[in-house]
Amino acid sequence: MQFCDGKVIRIEDHINLTILECAAFYKLCLFRLNRWAETSVSESVVQAVLDAWEMERHHASERHLYPELIDVFQQIKEDHPDVIIGAVTDGKANPLLMTFTLAQFFDFCQSWEDDQSGRSKFFKDLDSVEGNADLNWIYDAAYDRYLDLCEAREANQMITHADDVDEIVWIHVGDDLAYDVSGSASCGAKTIYCELDEQRYGQTARQRFDNLSSESQPSWSTNTLKELQNRKRMNTKARNSVTKTLRYLSLLPDALNDILDEEEEAEIMMSAQRSVGV
C-alpha cells in the first residue's frame, strides 16, 4: 500500500485495510488542512471528502465498465425476470452505488467489511502454516440475504409464487478461483469462473500466482509469501469445483442457461428414479 514518499509498505499483520486507509487519509487531510486553514478542521469534514472520493471511485468504475456488460445483465433479467442478483465483495466496491449503470440490476451487496471477525479470521488462517482458510461465513451471509429478499418479495406479492428452497439454483460468477469458486462451491453454489481473454479484457490479477517472487508482484499487493503460497494451493484445489469457464462476458447468459438446463435434466432423472423405486 503506497502512502507517501513513493515508499511501498507491506502489511504483515492482519488488520482492516479499509480502516487503515481511512486513518491514513484522516491524518493526511487534517495535517494539510490544519496547516493552511484559519480554523481547525473537524473529522466530519474529512469524512465528507472521503465519502465524495468513494462515490467518485464508483463513477470512475462506471466510465470504465466493459461495454457489453449492460446488455448481458439485461438479457439475464429478460430470461429470468424473478432472478435475485447479489454482489459479494472483499472491499468497499458496491454496484448499488453505480447508479448510472449496474445499480438497476442488483438486489443486494454483501461485503467482507460487514463481518470483521470473519474477515480477520480468514486472513489469519490464510497466513498460517496449514493455510486452511474458510470463506463459508461470507457466502452463508449472502445466502441469508437472498432468503430475506425472497420473504420480502412474497410479502409484497412481487412474485406469483415462492420457489421451494430445495429447488433454488445458486450460481456464483467470479474471477478468483480461491475466493469465488472455492468459497461459493463449498456452500452449495454452481460456479462460473471468469478466466477472461487477456487481449480483450487485460485481466492480470490472477497472474500474480504464476510467479510468487516479490519482484513479480504488483506494487499494490499486500500479500505475504505464505499467503501467496496458500492462495496458489487453494486455486489448484478449486479447479475441481468449476462448473463452467467463461472467456467472454457476452457468453454469460448462455452459460447460466446451460447450468439451469443441466440442473433441470438432473432433477427430472432423479424424479424418474424415485418413481420406479430406484
Short mmCIF file of C-alpha atoms in Angstrom, two decimals, residues 87-95 109-113 138:
data_model
loop_
_atom_site.label_atom_id
_atom_site.label_comp_id
_atom_site.label_asym_id
_atom_site.label_seq_id
_atom_site.Cartn_x
_atom_site.Cartn_y
_atom_site.Cartn_z
CA ALA A 87 -22.67 -8.96 -5.21
CA VAL A 88 -20.13 -10.48 -2.81
CA THR A 89 -17.11 -8.22 -2.43
CA ASP A 90 -13.95 -8.21 -0.31
CA GLY A 91 -13.79 -4.41 -0.16
CA LYS A 92 -15.86 -1.24 -0.41
CA ALA A 93 -16.94 -1.65 -4.04
CA ASN A 94 -20.73 -1.73 -4.29
CA PRO A 95 -22.67 -1.97 -7.57
CA CYS A 109 -24.38 -6.33 -1.86
CA GLN A 110 -22.64 -8.46 0.78
CA SER A 111 -19.24 -7.06 1.76
CA TRP A 112 -16.45 -8.63 3.77
CA GLU A 113 -16.42 -5.33 5.65
CA ILE A 138 -19.38 -14.64 3.73
#
